[in-house]
Short mmCIF file of C-alpha atoms and ligand atoms in Angstrom, two decimals:
data_model
loop_
_atom_site.label_atom_id
_atom_site.label_comp_id
_atom_site.label_asym_id
_atom_site.label_seq_id
_atom_site.Cartn_x
_atom_site.Cartn_y
_atom_site.Cartn_z
CA UNK A 29 87.35 106.01 77.99
CA UNK A 30 89.31 107.62 80.80
CA UNK A 31 92.94 106.62 81.29
CA UNK A 32 95.28 107.66 84.10
CA UNK A 33 98.86 107.74 82.83
CA UNK A 34 101.31 107.90 85.73
CA UNK A 35 104.81 109.30 85.17
CA UNK A 36 103.54 111.16 82.10
CA UNK A 37 105.89 114.12 82.61
CA UNK A 38 108.86 111.83 81.98
CA UNK A 39 110.37 110.49 78.76
CA UNK A 40 108.21 107.56 77.66
CA UNK A 41 105.04 108.58 79.53
CA UNK A 42 104.91 111.97 77.76
CA UNK A 43 105.42 110.36 74.36
CA UNK A 44 102.60 107.93 75.22
CA UNK A 45 100.25 110.81 76.16
CA UNK A 46 100.97 112.55 72.82
CA UNK A 47 100.33 109.29 70.97
CA UNK A 48 97.03 108.63 72.76
CA UNK A 49 95.60 112.16 72.52
CA UNK A 50 96.46 112.19 68.84
CA UNK A 51 95.08 108.73 68.02
CA UNK A 52 91.99 108.79 70.29
CA UNK A 53 90.72 112.40 70.37
CA UNK A 54 87.65 111.36 72.39
CA UNK A 55 89.62 109.68 75.21
CA UNK A 56 90.19 111.54 78.47
CA UNK A 57 93.84 111.30 79.55
CA UNK A 58 94.92 112.23 83.06
CA UNK A 59 98.59 112.49 83.87
CA UNK A 60 99.50 111.74 87.48
CA UNK A 61 103.11 112.74 88.19
CA UNK A 62 104.88 114.16 91.26
CA UNK A 63 107.55 115.89 89.10
CA UNK A 64 110.77 114.43 90.45
CA UNK A 65 114.04 115.65 88.90
CA UNK A 66 113.06 113.52 85.85
CA UNK A 67 109.60 115.04 85.37
CA UNK A 68 109.16 118.27 83.43
CA UNK A 69 105.91 120.12 83.08
CA UNK A 70 107.33 121.98 80.07
CA UNK A 71 107.34 118.64 78.25
CA UNK A 72 103.54 118.59 78.43
CA UNK A 73 103.07 122.26 77.43
CA UNK A 74 101.61 121.40 74.02
CA UNK A 75 98.72 119.36 75.52
CA UNK A 76 97.98 121.43 78.63
CA UNK A 77 95.14 123.30 76.88
CA UNK A 78 93.56 120.17 75.44
CA UNK A 79 90.13 119.85 77.15
CA UNK A 80 90.55 116.06 77.22
CA UNK A 81 93.80 116.31 79.18
CA UNK A 82 94.37 116.95 82.88
CA UNK A 83 97.62 117.13 84.84
CA UNK A 84 97.62 116.21 88.55
CA UNK A 85 100.73 116.67 90.66
CA UNK A 86 100.93 113.88 93.24
CA UNK A 87 103.01 110.83 94.08
CA UNK A 88 101.80 107.33 93.32
CA UNK A 89 102.92 106.49 96.86
CA UNK A 90 100.38 108.99 98.29
CA UNK A 91 97.40 106.73 98.94
CA UNK A 92 95.05 109.58 99.86
CA UNK A 93 95.83 111.57 96.73
CA UNK A 94 95.55 108.50 94.50
CA UNK A 95 92.17 107.47 95.97
CA UNK A 96 90.90 111.05 95.65
CA UNK A 97 91.82 111.08 91.97
CA UNK A 98 90.03 107.77 91.38
CA UNK A 99 86.92 109.17 93.10
CA UNK A 100 87.01 112.27 90.90
CA UNK A 101 87.77 110.64 87.57
CA UNK A 102 86.44 107.03 87.69
CA UNK A 103 89.23 105.84 85.34
CA UNK A 104 88.72 102.84 83.08
CA UNK A 105 92.42 102.09 82.79
CA UNK A 106 95.73 102.86 84.49
CA UNK A 107 99.03 102.79 82.62
CA UNK A 108 101.85 102.97 85.16
CA UNK A 109 105.03 104.57 83.82
CA UNK A 110 105.89 106.34 87.10
CA UNK A 111 109.22 105.10 88.38
CA UNK A 112 112.71 105.96 89.41
CA UNK A 113 114.34 104.84 86.17
CA UNK A 114 118.11 105.41 86.27
CA UNK A 115 120.33 102.42 87.12
CA UNK A 116 123.30 104.58 88.23
CA UNK A 117 121.14 106.52 90.71
CA UNK A 118 119.79 103.23 92.11
CA UNK A 119 123.35 102.11 92.83
CA UNK A 120 123.95 105.34 94.80
CA UNK A 121 120.64 105.33 96.67
CA UNK A 122 118.29 102.35 96.37
CA UNK A 123 115.62 103.44 98.87
CA UNK A 124 113.52 105.77 96.73
CA UNK A 125 113.47 103.03 94.05
CA UNK A 126 111.80 100.67 96.50
CA UNK A 127 109.30 103.33 97.59
CA UNK A 128 108.19 104.48 94.17
CA UNK A 129 108.64 101.38 92.06
CA UNK A 130 107.28 98.80 94.49
CA UNK A 131 105.12 100.61 97.05
CA UNK A 132 103.75 103.05 94.48
CA UNK A 133 102.69 100.17 92.25
CA UNK A 134 100.87 98.55 95.19
CA UNK A 135 99.04 101.80 96.03
CA UNK A 136 97.85 102.17 92.44
CA UNK A 137 96.62 98.59 92.31
CA UNK A 138 94.86 98.95 95.69
CA UNK A 139 92.99 101.92 94.21
CA UNK A 140 92.11 99.78 91.18
CA UNK A 141 90.70 97.07 93.45
CA UNK A 142 88.75 99.57 95.55
CA UNK A 143 87.17 101.53 92.72
CA UNK A 144 87.22 98.97 89.87
CA UNK A 145 88.92 99.31 86.48
CA UNK A 146 88.98 97.37 83.23
CA UNK A 147 92.77 97.28 82.94
CA UNK A 148 95.87 98.00 85.02
CA UNK A 149 98.96 98.06 82.80
CA UNK A 150 102.46 97.90 84.30
CA UNK A 151 105.28 99.34 82.18
CA UNK A 152 108.22 97.13 83.03
CA UNK A 153 111.66 96.53 81.58
CA UNK A 154 113.83 93.84 80.01
CA UNK A 155 116.27 94.44 82.89
CA UNK A 156 114.16 92.14 85.10
CA UNK A 157 115.65 89.21 83.13
CA UNK A 158 119.22 90.14 84.07
CA UNK A 159 121.73 89.93 81.23
CA UNK A 160 122.93 87.61 78.48
CA UNK A 161 126.54 86.70 77.70
CA UNK A 162 128.23 88.43 74.75
CA UNK A 163 129.39 85.10 73.26
CA UNK A 164 125.87 83.65 72.91
CA UNK A 165 124.18 85.76 70.20
CA UNK A 166 121.64 82.95 69.80
CA UNK A 167 120.07 83.71 73.22
CA UNK A 168 117.18 86.17 73.71
CA UNK A 169 114.84 87.07 76.56
CA UNK A 170 111.41 85.50 76.14
CA UNK A 171 108.46 85.96 78.52
CA UNK A 172 109.48 82.58 80.06
CA UNK A 173 113.05 83.69 80.90
CA UNK A 174 113.45 83.59 84.72
CA UNK A 175 113.63 86.87 86.62
CA UNK A 176 117.28 87.41 87.59
CA UNK A 177 118.08 91.00 88.45
CA UNK A 178 121.39 92.87 88.79
CA UNK A 179 120.79 96.41 90.11
CA UNK A 180 118.56 97.89 92.80
CA UNK A 181 116.61 99.47 89.91
CA UNK A 182 115.93 96.21 88.11
CA UNK A 183 115.19 94.45 91.41
CA UNK A 184 112.60 97.08 92.28
CA UNK A 185 110.98 96.72 88.84
CA UNK A 186 110.97 92.92 89.22
CA UNK A 187 109.43 93.28 92.69
CA UNK A 188 106.67 95.38 91.17
CA UNK A 189 106.08 92.82 88.39
CA UNK A 190 105.70 90.05 90.96
CA UNK A 191 103.18 92.14 92.90
CA UNK A 192 101.20 92.83 89.72
CA UNK A 193 101.03 89.10 89.01
CA UNK A 194 100.06 88.44 92.64
CA UNK A 195 97.21 90.99 92.47
CA UNK A 196 95.96 89.26 89.34
CA UNK A 197 96.02 85.79 90.85
CA UNK A 198 94.83 86.72 94.35
CA UNK A 199 92.29 89.45 93.63
CA UNK A 200 91.54 88.82 89.95
CA UNK A 201 92.77 92.32 89.01
CA UNK A 202 92.75 92.61 85.18
CA UNK A 203 96.44 93.34 84.62
CA UNK A 204 98.96 93.25 81.79
CA UNK A 205 102.73 93.77 81.93
CA UNK A 206 105.07 94.89 79.16
CA UNK A 207 108.86 94.46 79.35
CA UNK A 208 110.63 96.70 76.91
CA UNK A 209 114.23 97.16 75.85
CA UNK A 210 116.11 100.51 75.85
CA UNK A 211 114.13 103.39 74.38
CA UNK A 212 115.49 106.50 72.66
CA UNK A 213 113.85 109.58 71.15
CA UNK A 214 112.51 113.05 72.10
CA UNK A 215 112.34 114.15 75.77
CA UNK A 216 114.86 111.49 76.94
CA UNK A 217 116.38 112.82 80.17
CA UNK A 218 120.03 113.92 79.70
CA UNK A 219 121.40 111.47 82.31
CA UNK A 220 120.83 108.51 79.93
CA UNK A 221 123.41 107.31 77.39
CA UNK A 222 122.11 108.72 74.09
CA UNK A 223 121.06 112.23 75.20
CA UNK A 224 124.10 112.53 77.47
CA UNK A 225 126.43 111.80 74.56
CA UNK A 226 124.57 114.16 72.20
CA UNK A 227 124.66 117.04 74.70
CA UNK A 228 128.29 116.46 75.76
CA UNK A 229 129.40 116.21 72.13
CA UNK A 230 127.61 119.48 71.30
CA UNK A 231 129.67 121.10 74.09
CA UNK A 232 132.91 119.35 72.98
CA UNK A 233 133.00 117.71 76.42
CA UNK A 234 134.46 114.21 77.09
CA UNK A 235 132.12 111.33 76.21
CA UNK A 236 132.29 108.99 79.25
CA UNK A 237 132.00 105.38 78.10
CA UNK A 238 131.79 102.85 80.95
CA UNK A 239 134.33 99.99 80.91
CA UNK A 240 135.28 99.01 77.39
CA UNK A 241 132.01 100.12 75.77
CA UNK A 242 131.29 96.51 74.74
CA UNK A 243 127.96 96.23 76.55
CA UNK A 244 125.04 95.63 74.22
CA UNK A 245 121.58 97.21 74.39
CA UNK A 246 118.57 96.55 72.12
CA UNK A 247 117.43 100.08 71.12
CA UNK A 248 113.81 100.89 70.27
CA UNK A 249 112.42 104.22 69.08
CA UNK A 250 110.05 105.49 71.80
CA UNK A 251 107.03 105.83 69.47
CA UNK A 252 107.24 102.11 68.69
CA UNK A 253 107.08 101.35 72.42
CA UNK A 254 104.02 103.61 72.79
CA UNK A 255 102.26 101.84 69.90
CA UNK A 256 102.97 98.47 71.51
CA UNK A 257 101.45 99.56 74.85
CA UNK A 258 98.41 100.96 72.99
CA UNK A 259 97.90 97.50 71.40
CA UNK A 260 98.37 95.67 74.71
CA UNK A 261 95.89 97.76 76.72
CA UNK A 262 93.24 97.39 74.01
CA UNK A 263 93.84 93.85 72.71
CA UNK A 264 96.34 92.13 75.02
CA UNK A 265 95.23 89.16 77.10
CA UNK A 266 94.63 89.84 80.79
CA UNK A 267 97.26 88.32 83.09
CA UNK A 268 99.88 88.18 80.33
CA UNK A 269 103.40 89.55 79.99
CA UNK A 270 104.51 90.94 76.61
CA UNK A 271 108.15 91.55 75.69
CA UNK A 272 108.79 94.57 73.43
CA UNK A 273 112.05 95.01 71.55
CA UNK A 274 113.43 96.09 68.26
CA UNK A 275 115.92 93.36 67.27
CA UNK A 276 118.37 96.23 67.17
CA UNK A 277 121.35 95.27 69.28
CA UNK A 278 124.27 97.66 69.39
CA UNK A 279 127.36 98.10 71.56
CA UNK A 280 127.60 101.33 73.54
CA UNK A 281 130.81 102.32 71.79
CA UNK A 282 129.17 101.97 68.36
CA UNK A 283 126.31 104.20 69.50
CA UNK A 284 128.73 106.87 70.71
CA UNK A 285 130.71 106.72 67.45
CA UNK A 286 127.51 107.14 65.42
CA UNK A 287 126.62 110.22 67.48
CA UNK A 288 130.11 111.68 66.90
CA UNK A 289 129.78 111.06 63.16
CA UNK A 290 126.28 112.56 62.91
CA UNK A 291 127.38 115.70 64.78
CA UNK A 292 130.74 116.00 62.99
CA UNK A 293 132.64 115.65 66.28
CA UNK A 294 135.99 113.83 66.70
CA UNK A 295 136.10 110.37 68.30
CA UNK A 296 138.97 111.70 70.43
CA UNK A 297 136.22 113.06 72.74
CA UNK A 298 135.51 109.45 73.78
CA UNK A 299 136.88 108.79 77.27
CA UNK A 300 136.78 105.35 78.86
CA UNK A 301 135.80 105.64 82.52
CA UNK A 302 135.31 103.23 85.45
CA UNK A 303 132.65 100.63 84.74
CA UNK A 304 129.18 100.63 86.30
CA UNK A 305 129.00 98.25 89.31
CA UNK A 306 127.22 95.01 88.34
CA UNK A 307 127.02 96.24 84.72
CA UNK A 308 124.70 94.04 82.61
CA UNK A 309 126.52 92.82 79.47
CA UNK A 310 123.78 92.30 76.93
CA UNK A 311 120.02 92.76 76.64
CA UNK A 312 118.15 91.22 73.71
CA UNK A 313 114.40 90.78 73.42
CA UNK A 314 112.52 88.11 71.52
CA UNK A 315 109.32 89.97 70.51
CA UNK A 316 107.64 86.93 68.85
CA UNK A 317 104.67 86.86 71.24
CA UNK A 318 103.55 90.47 70.72
CA UNK A 319 104.12 90.09 66.98
CA UNK A 320 102.08 86.88 66.69
CA UNK A 321 99.26 87.90 69.06
CA UNK A 322 98.93 91.62 68.39
CA UNK A 323 100.68 92.15 65.05
CA UNK A 324 103.22 94.58 66.52
CA UNK A 325 106.50 95.25 64.75
CA UNK A 326 108.94 98.12 65.27
CA UNK A 327 108.52 100.67 62.49
CA UNK A 328 111.50 103.02 62.94
CA UNK A 329 114.91 101.77 61.83
CA UNK A 330 117.77 102.87 64.10
CA UNK A 331 119.61 104.70 61.30
CA UNK A 332 116.57 106.92 60.83
CA UNK A 333 115.53 107.11 64.51
CA UNK A 334 118.92 108.32 65.71
CA UNK A 335 118.98 111.05 63.06
CA UNK A 336 115.49 112.20 64.11
CA UNK A 337 116.53 112.11 67.77
CA UNK A 338 119.72 114.13 67.24
CA UNK A 339 117.75 116.68 65.19
CA UNK A 340 115.19 116.91 68.00
CA UNK A 341 117.94 117.76 70.52
CA UNK A 342 119.33 120.36 68.12
CA UNK A 343 115.86 121.91 67.70
CA UNK A 344 114.91 121.84 71.42
CA UNK A 345 117.94 123.27 73.17
CA UNK A 346 115.75 125.30 75.53
CA UNK A 347 114.26 122.03 76.89
CA UNK A 348 117.56 120.41 77.86
CA UNK A 349 119.53 123.58 78.63
CA UNK A 350 117.11 124.32 81.48
CA UNK A 351 117.60 120.80 82.80
CA UNK A 352 121.38 120.67 82.65
CA UNK A 353 121.80 124.07 84.28
CA UNK A 354 120.02 123.07 87.51
CA UNK A 355 120.46 120.24 90.00
CA UNK A 356 121.81 118.14 87.12
CA UNK A 357 125.19 119.90 87.41
CA UNK A 358 125.67 118.48 90.93
CA UNK A 359 124.58 115.05 89.74
CA UNK A 360 127.03 115.15 86.84
CA UNK A 361 129.92 116.21 89.06
CA UNK A 362 129.15 113.48 91.60
CA UNK A 363 128.80 110.71 89.00
CA UNK A 364 131.55 111.67 86.59
CA UNK A 365 133.86 114.07 88.50
CA UNK A 366 136.32 111.42 89.77
CA UNK A 367 135.34 108.50 87.61
P1 NAD B 408 111.74 108.93 83.40
O1 NAD B 408 112.70 108.85 84.54
O2 NAD B 408 112.07 109.75 82.21
O3 NAD B 408 110.32 109.44 83.93
C1 NAD B 408 109.76 108.99 85.12
C2 NAD B 408 108.56 109.89 85.45
O4 NAD B 408 107.93 109.36 86.63
C3 NAD B 408 108.94 111.34 85.77
O5 NAD B 408 108.04 112.22 85.16
C4 NAD B 408 108.82 111.41 87.29
O6 NAD B 408 108.48 112.70 87.76
C5 NAD B 408 107.70 110.42 87.53
N1 NAD B 408 107.72 109.87 88.89
C6 NAD B 408 108.79 109.36 89.56
N2 NAD B 408 108.41 108.99 90.80
C7 NAD B 408 107.09 109.25 90.90
C8 NAD B 408 106.12 109.08 91.93
N3 NAD B 408 106.46 108.56 93.13
N4 NAD B 408 104.84 109.46 91.70
C9 NAD B 408 104.49 109.99 90.51
N5 NAD B 408 105.36 110.20 89.50
C10 NAD B 408 106.64 109.83 89.70
O7 NAD B 408 111.46 107.41 83.00
P2 NAD B 408 111.20 106.77 81.56
O8 NAD B 408 112.50 106.47 80.92
O9 NAD B 408 110.17 107.55 80.84
O10 NAD B 408 110.59 105.36 81.99
C11 NAD B 408 109.18 105.22 82.19
C12 NAD B 408 108.87 103.79 82.59
O11 NAD B 408 109.32 102.90 81.58
C13 NAD B 408 109.57 103.36 83.87
O12 NAD B 408 108.68 102.55 84.61
C14 NAD B 408 110.75 102.53 83.40
O13 NAD B 408 111.09 101.55 84.35
C15 NAD B 408 110.18 101.91 82.14
N6 NAD B 408 111.16 101.58 81.08
C16 NAD B 408 112.02 102.53 80.60
C17 NAD B 408 112.89 102.21 79.56
C18 NAD B 408 113.84 103.22 78.99
O14 NAD B 408 114.65 102.89 78.11
N7 NAD B 408 113.81 104.49 79.40
C19 NAD B 408 112.87 100.92 79.03
C20 NAD B 408 111.98 99.98 79.54
C21 NAD B 408 111.12 100.33 80.56
O1 TDX B 409 127.56 107.94 80.76
C1 TDX B 409 127.22 106.79 80.44
N1 TDX B 409 128.15 105.96 79.87
C2 TDX B 409 127.89 104.66 79.53
O2 TDX B 409 128.77 103.97 79.02
C3 TDX B 409 125.88 106.27 80.64
C4 TDX B 409 124.82 107.13 81.25
C5 TDX B 409 125.63 104.97 80.27
N2 TDX B 409 126.59 104.18 79.75
C6 TDX B 409 126.26 102.79 79.37
C7 TDX B 409 125.60 101.96 80.45
C8 TDX B 409 124.70 101.04 79.66
O3 TDX B 409 125.43 99.90 79.24
O4 TDX B 409 125.29 102.88 78.32
C9 TDX B 409 124.30 101.85 78.44
C10 TDX B 409 122.93 102.50 78.54
O5 TDX B 409 122.87 103.15 79.79
P1 TDX B 409 121.55 103.91 80.31
O6 TDX B 409 121.18 104.93 79.28
O7 TDX B 409 121.80 104.35 81.70
O8 TDX B 409 120.46 102.77 80.19
P2 TDX B 409 120.34 101.31 80.86
O9 TDX B 409 121.14 101.19 82.10
O10 TDX B 409 120.57 100.30 79.78
O11 TDX B 409 118.77 101.32 81.30
C11 TDX B 409 117.77 101.87 80.42
O12 TDX B 409 117.09 100.83 79.74
C12 TDX B 409 116.23 100.02 80.48
C13 TDX B 409 116.77 102.73 81.20
O13 TDX B 409 117.45 103.75 81.87
C14 TDX B 409 115.95 101.89 82.14
O14 TDX B 409 114.99 102.69 82.79
C15 TDX B 409 115.27 100.80 81.34
O15 TDX B 409 114.58 99.93 82.19
#
């Protein structure tokens, strides 16, 4: 079995590669990643010497490079994590989101049609469903919830999902799609809520909470997401969408307070800043389908997962210190300087 994992130098893709190499030692895993600001080769250092692993630096939008890789490796499956993934960046500059998330997905699927594969899996997001109101805790996203996006990021992911479904119906491409809620865990890029708050708190810097901090996200430990994708690519039904979520809804402000408590930092570091434009209020996944069909359930409770995550950031300062001392400083100043 040969699997191309795109975007494997990023947060979830790298965790997926570790999971797969560990669980299936006879599988060949190829990581295709162009190493944007969010991709770090150092993340993959521990698997670089594994004879069943290969890293290839190229963009999923580069048709020639993608076709060449398919000719060399004859992959059985593609799992597409490669994406521009940060909502705030998409609000500043949507274009690269359209290029990578939509056009890149089409290039990968064209290669799949040309060379033949047994499965193309698209890693999508619950953000394609838009948001839910805070005063309706009875509502959840199911696979039947209409697509209704808010940001350029979520629109680009929804565009990709529609293309994946079109390639299935029109060309019979054997596809699956998973739509997951917010992940957290090791190797999460410092621009995202949980690592940003951990790193700022460690430096006694202000903790910038958007709006009133009432927005709700459904947090899932990254390993649980990886296990769900593993089940879908092996046992999921072709042409189907599977929602993945942890039934673990929390407000942003509660998350930030937990991080302060775990690190022994004062809540006075919390600073309310201007809200995100078009900010989604609440995400909440109904994972009944993947549970009933594939037996998946989240295994890591948030109370335990957040402790493990904070400990990981304490133990891997060299990983994030390199990141926050580069281009990230300009990003931080631009996003938060006058907020
Ligand atoms: P990330 O930003 O940490 O990593 C993205 C990776 O993709 C990086 O390694 C980057 O270099 C690579 N990449 C970007 N553009 C590329 C291109 N044109 N060609 C090749 N590689 C490219 O993202 P993440 O948080 O790991 O998210 C991975 C996937 O999961 C994304 O598709 C995202 O939409 C989806 N997702 C993320 C979450 C979450 O909470 N982080 C939740 C649900 C779904
Ligand atoms: O500084 C911050 N302050 C703040 O209040 C940041 C970075 C975020 N927030 C809020 C915005 C959101 O309500 O925290 C919440 C989480 O924000 P992000 O970490 O940016 O995640 P989100 O926008 O929810 O999107 C994430 O989950 C779905 C991923 O980045 C997406 O790739 C995924 O599809």
